[in-house]
XYZ file of C-alpha atoms in Angstrom:
144
model
C 0.000 0.000 0.000
C 2.835 2.378 0.834
C 4.410 1.911 -2.623
C 1.030 2.591 -4.213
C 0.745 5.935 -2.391
C 4.312 6.905 -3.304
C 3.626 6.160 -6.983
C 0.370 8.169 -6.980
C 1.720 11.127 -4.993
C 3.148 12.979 -8.043
C -0.213 12.634 -9.798
C -2.010 14.168 -6.833
C 0.379 17.111 -6.719
C 0.416 17.783 -10.448
C -1.506 20.589 -12.098
C -4.860 19.926 -13.716
C -4.752 22.793 -16.200
C -1.608 23.901 -17.984
C -2.177 25.142 -21.507
C -1.703 28.138 -23.752
C -3.056 29.901 -26.808
C -1.240 32.247 -29.194
C -1.946 35.150 -31.499
C 0.635 35.471 -34.276
C 0.937 39.150 -35.168
C 3.072 38.422 -38.227
C 1.216 35.249 -39.208
C 4.281 32.984 -39.007
C 5.411 32.927 -35.374
C 8.291 35.405 -35.158
C 5.986 37.943 -33.509
C 3.483 36.391 -31.102
C 1.467 37.067 -27.983
C 0.801 33.898 -25.994
C -1.382 33.546 -22.921
C -0.650 30.622 -20.607
C -2.960 29.468 -17.841
C -1.646 27.081 -15.207
C -3.377 25.534 -12.219
C -0.895 24.893 -9.428
C -2.951 22.428 -7.351
C -5.735 20.061 -8.352
C -7.842 21.061 -5.340
C -7.887 24.737 -6.319
C -9.802 26.237 -9.231
C -7.400 29.207 -9.381
C -5.065 29.481 -12.359
C -2.242 31.915 -12.936
C -2.360 33.677 -16.283
C 0.900 34.798 -17.893
C 1.524 36.753 -21.081
C 4.513 35.663 -23.129
C 5.519 38.277 -25.690
C 7.961 37.421 -28.396
C 9.192 39.386 -31.378
C 12.203 37.430 -32.466
C 15.115 37.950 -32.374
C 14.791 41.203 -30.404
C 12.446 40.455 -27.555
C 10.978 37.675 -25.473
C 9.417 38.221 -22.048
C 6.913 36.663 -19.640
C 4.602 38.882 -17.588
C 2.297 37.602 -14.826
C -1.144 39.087 -15.487
C -3.594 37.666 -12.944
C -5.016 34.755 -11.007
C -8.445 33.641 -12.242
C -10.767 30.639 -12.006
C -9.725 28.113 -14.685
C -13.023 28.090 -16.559
C -13.444 31.859 -16.468
C -10.250 32.930 -18.217
C -11.485 35.221 -20.968
C -9.144 37.989 -22.091
C -9.774 40.345 -25.001
C -6.862 41.497 -27.166
C -6.764 44.902 -28.842
C -4.045 46.117 -31.200
C -2.808 49.605 -31.785
C -0.016 51.126 -33.782
C 3.682 50.543 -33.197
C 3.310 47.099 -31.605
C 1.110 48.419 -28.776
C -1.349 45.900 -27.327
C -4.112 46.062 -24.736
C -5.461 43.035 -22.903
C -8.708 43.263 -20.952
C -10.432 40.828 -18.589
C -13.513 42.448 -17.071
C -12.291 45.589 -15.314
C -8.614 44.552 -15.385
C -6.575 46.126 -18.187
C -2.942 45.582 -19.151
C -1.104 47.511 -21.841
C 2.132 46.248 -23.341
C 4.297 46.896 -26.338
C 6.219 44.230 -28.168
C 8.882 46.457 -29.696
C 10.950 46.341 -26.486
C 8.802 43.779 -24.594
C 7.659 46.173 -21.904
C 4.513 46.728 -19.905
C 3.153 50.228 -19.341
C 2.920 51.218 -15.685
C -0.256 53.240 -16.308
C -2.974 52.448 -18.797
C -3.273 55.012 -21.542
C -6.992 54.452 -22.007
C -6.608 53.842 -25.740
C -7.464 50.247 -26.601
C -7.083 50.175 -30.376
C -8.918 47.815 -32.710
C -10.279 44.459 -31.476
C -7.963 41.631 -32.537
C -9.580 38.656 -30.806
C -10.222 36.886 -27.544
C -8.407 34.253 -25.502
C -10.873 31.914 -23.790
C -11.393 28.463 -22.373
C -13.758 26.572 -24.630
C -14.591 22.893 -24.426
C -11.802 22.293 -21.923
C -9.178 23.866 -24.219
C -7.645 27.319 -24.144
C -7.971 28.997 -27.545
C -7.531 32.285 -29.376
C -10.462 33.362 -31.526
C -9.926 36.217 -33.987
C -12.318 39.155 -33.825
C -15.015 39.269 -36.433
C -14.189 41.911 -38.994
C -17.214 43.653 -40.434
C -16.679 44.883 -43.972
C -17.531 48.521 -44.698
C -21.069 49.114 -45.905
C -21.371 49.267 -49.673
C -24.046 51.668 -50.923
C -26.764 50.072 -53.016
C -26.720 50.801 -56.731
C -28.567 53.961 -57.558
C -28.490 55.160 -53.961
C -27.149 58.677 -53.363
C -23.633 58.742 -51.975
């Protein structure tokens, strides 16, 4: 019985959730924003959420964002000019820039255009791009 407990002990202490999702700003992986959620203990629903910024070869950095319930991790991503990014989860807002991999101490208030959302869906952590609505095209014969 003692050997059985010793063999199972690492399983009991291992994390239940440890996954990530990425947004590739350049489409190929040299410039990416990745969110990682990790549950430290199986008995706790809390997960730590980290942002990993990379714009290779110049920058790569991990920033701890928050602690959230595993199933409620939902973070919106907004993009601005000059590699400026805003992440928002409810009333929490983080602003970063991936030119030098830094986080702004104070939020500027400018979010930029919606890029997508990181969320847990069906037990997996995913990034879903924002829906882009095309500009309205006037009907033929309508005054412009």
